[in-house]
PDB file of C-alpha atoms in Angstrom:
ATOM      1  CA  MET O 223      17.131 207.238 -97.790  1.00  0.00           C
ATOM      2  CA  ARG O 224      16.213 206.250-101.312  1.00  0.00           C
ATOM      3  CA  GLN O 225      13.071 204.258-102.035  1.00  0.00           C
ATOM      4  CA  HIS O 226      13.589 200.507-102.128  1.00  0.00           C
ATOM      5  CA  TYR O 227      11.450 197.381-102.492  1.00  0.00           C
ATOM      6  CA  ARG O 228      13.893 194.809-101.171  1.00  0.00           C
ATOM      7  CA  HIS O 229      16.508 194.894 -98.458  1.00  0.00           C
ATOM      8  CA  VAL O 230      19.558 192.651 -98.713  1.00  0.00           C
ATOM      9  CA  LEU O 231      21.644 191.997 -95.625  1.00  0.00           C
ATOM     10  CA  MET O 232      25.026 190.341 -95.988  1.00  0.00           C
ATOM     11  CA  CYS O 233      27.263 189.092 -93.238  1.00  0.00           C
ATOM     12  CA  THR O 234      30.749 190.542 -93.547  1.00  0.00           C
ATOM     13  CA  GLY O 235      31.819 189.385 -90.107  1.00  0.00           C
ATOM     14  CA  PRO O 236      35.271 187.965 -89.565  1.00  0.00           C
ATOM     15  CA  ARG O 237      34.151 184.381 -88.895  1.00  0.00           C
ATOM     16  CA  CYS O 238      32.230 183.388 -92.023  1.00  0.00           C
ATOM     17  CA  THR O 239      35.272 183.819 -94.270  1.00  0.00           C
ATOM     18  CA  GLU O 240      38.893 184.325 -93.294  1.00  0.00           C
ATOM     19  CA  ASN O 241      38.968 187.731 -91.591  1.00  0.00           C
ATOM     20  CA  GLY O 242      35.797 188.558 -93.508  1.00  0.00           C
ATOM     21  CA  GLN O 243      37.807 189.330 -96.645  1.00  0.00           C
ATOM     22  CA  GLN O 244      35.794 187.206 -99.110  1.00  0.00           C
ATOM     23  CA  ALA O 245      32.534 188.330 -97.515  1.00  0.00           C
ATOM     24  CA  GLU O 246      33.519 191.988 -97.869  1.00  0.00           C
ATOM     25  CA  ALA O 247      34.520 191.413-101.492  1.00  0.00           C
ATOM     26  CA  MET O 248      31.124 189.809-102.211  1.00  0.00           C
ATOM     27  CA  PHE O 249      29.367 192.731-100.493  1.00  0.00           C
ATOM     28  CA  LYS O 250      31.188 195.166-102.778  1.00  0.00           C
ATOM     29  CA  GLN O 251      30.408 193.041-105.830  1.00  0.00           C
ATOM     30  CA  LEU O 252      26.748 192.967-104.767  1.00  0.00           C
ATOM     31  CA  GLY O 253      26.713 196.774-104.721  1.00  0.00           C
ATOM     32  CA  GLN O 254      28.257 196.945-108.182  1.00  0.00           C
ATOM     33  CA  ALA O 255      25.769 194.409-109.560  1.00  0.00           C
ATOM     34  CA  ILE O 256      22.803 196.280-108.066  1.00  0.00           C
ATOM     35  CA  ASP O 257      24.077 199.633-109.355  1.00  0.00           C
ATOM     36  CA  ALA O 258      24.510 198.145-112.841  1.00  0.00           C
ATOM     37  CA  CYS O 259      20.751 197.414-113.013  1.00  0.00           C
ATOM     38  CA  ASP O 260      19.085 200.676-113.962  1.00  0.00           C
ATOM     39  CA  GLY O 261      16.046 201.342-111.796  1.00  0.00           C
ATOM     40  CA  LEU O 262      16.605 198.446-109.388  1.00  0.00           C
ATOM     41  CA  LYS O 263      15.460 199.680-105.972  1.00  0.00           C
ATOM     42  CA  VAL O 264      17.328 197.479-103.520  1.00  0.00           C
ATOM     43  CA  LYS O 265      19.008 198.554-100.301  1.00  0.00           C
ATOM     44  CA  ARG O 266      22.006 196.570 -99.097  1.00  0.00           C
ATOM     45  CA  THR O 267      23.379 196.531 -95.588  1.00  0.00           C
ATOM     46  CA  ARG O 268      26.455 194.970 -94.023  1.00  0.00           C
ATOM     47  CA  SER O 269      25.761 192.839 -91.010  1.00  0.00           C
ATOM     48  CA  HIS O 270      27.818 190.922 -88.529  1.00  0.00           C
ATOM     49  CA  CYS O 271      27.266 187.332 -87.545  1.00  0.00           C
ATOM     50  CA  PHE O 272      23.977 185.638 -88.489  1.00  0.00           C
ATOM     51  CA  ALA O 273      25.024 182.687 -86.262  1.00  0.00           C
ATOM     52  CA  VAL O 274      25.396 180.367 -89.251  1.00  0.00           C
ATOM     53  CA  CYS O 275      29.158 180.441 -89.221  1.00  0.00           C
ATOM     54  CA  LYS O 276      31.180 178.345 -91.645  1.00  0.00           C
ATOM     55  CA  GLN O 277      28.411 178.719 -94.203  1.00  0.00           C
ATOM     56  CA  GLY O 278      29.272 182.273 -95.222  1.00  0.00           C
ATOM     57  CA  PRO O 279      29.088 184.594 -96.752  1.00  0.00           C
ATOM     58  CA  ILE O 280      25.400 184.641 -95.840  1.00  0.00           C
ATOM     59  CA  MET O 281      22.919 186.861 -97.703  1.00  0.00           C
ATOM     60  CA  VAL O 282      19.317 187.470 -96.632  1.00  0.00           C
ATOM     61  CA  VAL O 283      16.706 189.086 -98.900  1.00  0.00           C
ATOM     62  CA  TYR O 284      13.674 190.808 -97.390  1.00  0.00           C
ATOM     63  CA  PRO O 285      10.710 191.104 -97.505  1.00  0.00           C
ATOM     64  CA  GLU O 286      10.762 187.494 -98.748  1.00  0.00           C
ATOM     65  CA  GLY O 287      12.993 186.286 -95.910  1.00  0.00           C
ATOM     66  CA  VAL O 288      15.114 184.131 -98.207  1.00  0.00           C
ATOM     67  CA  TRP O 289      18.524 183.086 -96.881  1.00  0.00           C
ATOM     68  CA  TYR O 290      21.412 182.214 -99.184  1.00  0.00           C
ATOM     69  CA  ARG O 291      24.712 180.679 -98.006  1.00  0.00           C
ATOM     70  CA  LYS O 292      28.246 180.377 -99.378  1.00  0.00           C
ATOM     71  CA  VAL O 293      27.610 183.345-101.657  1.00  0.00           C
ATOM     72  CA  ASP O 294      30.367 183.634-104.244  1.00  0.00           C
ATOM     73  CA  ALA O 295      30.712 185.814-107.354  1.00  0.00           C
ATOM     74  CA  SER O 296      28.516 183.538-109.453  1.00  0.00           C
ATOM     75  CA  ALA O 297      25.823 183.450-106.765  1.00  0.00           C
ATOM     76  CA  VAL O 298      25.831 187.257-106.490  1.00  0.00           C
ATOM     77  CA  GLN O 299      25.164 187.570-110.219  1.00  0.00           C
ATOM     78  CA  ARG O 300      22.370 184.968-110.154  1.00  0.00           C
ATOM     79  CA  ILE O 301      20.707 186.447-107.069  1.00  0.00           C
ATOM     80  CA  VAL O 302      20.760 189.970-108.487  1.00  0.00           C
ATOM     81  CA  SER O 303      19.559 188.899-111.927  1.00  0.00           C
ATOM     82  CA  GLU O 304      17.014 186.234-111.004  1.00  0.00           C
ATOM     83  CA  HIS O 305      15.773 187.272-107.558  1.00  0.00           C
ATOM     84  CA  LEU O 306      16.311 190.996-107.117  1.00  0.00           C
ATOM     85  CA  GLN O 307      15.610 191.950-110.709  1.00  0.00           C
ATOM     86  CA  GLY O 308      13.406 189.071-111.888  1.00  0.00           C
ATOM     87  CA  GLY O 309      11.523 188.407-108.663  1.00  0.00           C
ATOM     88  CA  VAL O 310      12.262 184.656-108.644  1.00  0.00           C
ATOM     89  CA  PRO O 311      14.407 183.328-105.780  1.00  0.00           C
ATOM     90  CA  VAL O 312      17.377 181.172-106.800  1.00  0.00           C
ATOM     91  CA  GLU O 313      16.115 177.881-105.347  1.00  0.00           C
ATOM     92  CA  PRO O 314      19.362 175.838-105.526  1.00  0.00           C
ATOM     93  CA  LEU O 315      21.158 178.457-103.404  1.00  0.00           C
ATOM     94  CA  ILE O 316      18.501 178.819-100.676  1.00  0.00           C
ATOM     95  CA  PHE O 317      18.956 177.057 -97.362  1.00  0.00           C
ATOM     96  CA  HIS O 318      16.412 178.826 -95.153  1.00  0.00           C
ATOM     97  CA  ARG O 319      13.127 180.700 -95.553  1.00  0.00           C
ATOM     98  CA  LEU O 320      11.491 182.954 -93.001  1.00  0.00           C
ATOM     99  CA  GLY O 321       8.515 181.127 -91.532  1.00  0.00           C
ATOM    100  CA  SER O 322       9.564 177.763 -92.982  1.00  0.00           C
ATOM    101  CA  GLY O 323      12.962 177.057 -91.493  1.00  0.00           C
ATOM    102  CA  ASP O 324      15.760 175.253 -93.266  1.00  0.00           C
ATOM    103  CA  VAL O 325      14.714 174.057 -96.704  1.00  0.00           C
ATOM    104  CA  ASN O 326      17.980 172.626 -97.973  1.00  0.00           C
ATOM    105  CA  THR O 327      20.341 170.938 -95.561  1.00  0.00           C
ATOM    106  CA  GLU O 328      22.869 170.124 -98.269  1.00  0.00           C
ATOM    107  CA  SER O 329      25.507 172.655 -99.200  1.00  0.00           C
ATOM    108  CA  PRO O 330      25.075 174.124-102.725  1.00  0.00           C
ATOM    109  CA  GLN O 331      27.390 172.828-105.407  1.00  0.00           C
TER     110      GLN O 331
END
């Protein structure tokens, strides 16, 4: 396994998007965005249900324990650029933090 500093888990289960198709597409886009950043040491892993259905796709970034919901193409780009590369979580997209619980009960715009 290659060295990495962050681990991104993304739900690609069939319930968060219709048959998991959008979630799988976002997972693939995430891989392309990570690979496009030379030297970015991030591991990504598909996961099944995070038990936050109807809010997917869900993405979790560790070691920070930041949870993002309704991840679309724009969100993938922001998360990779600002959080994974820049080290600053994308606050408007976060709904839960490890150790804090839900931080934003409203759905992102």
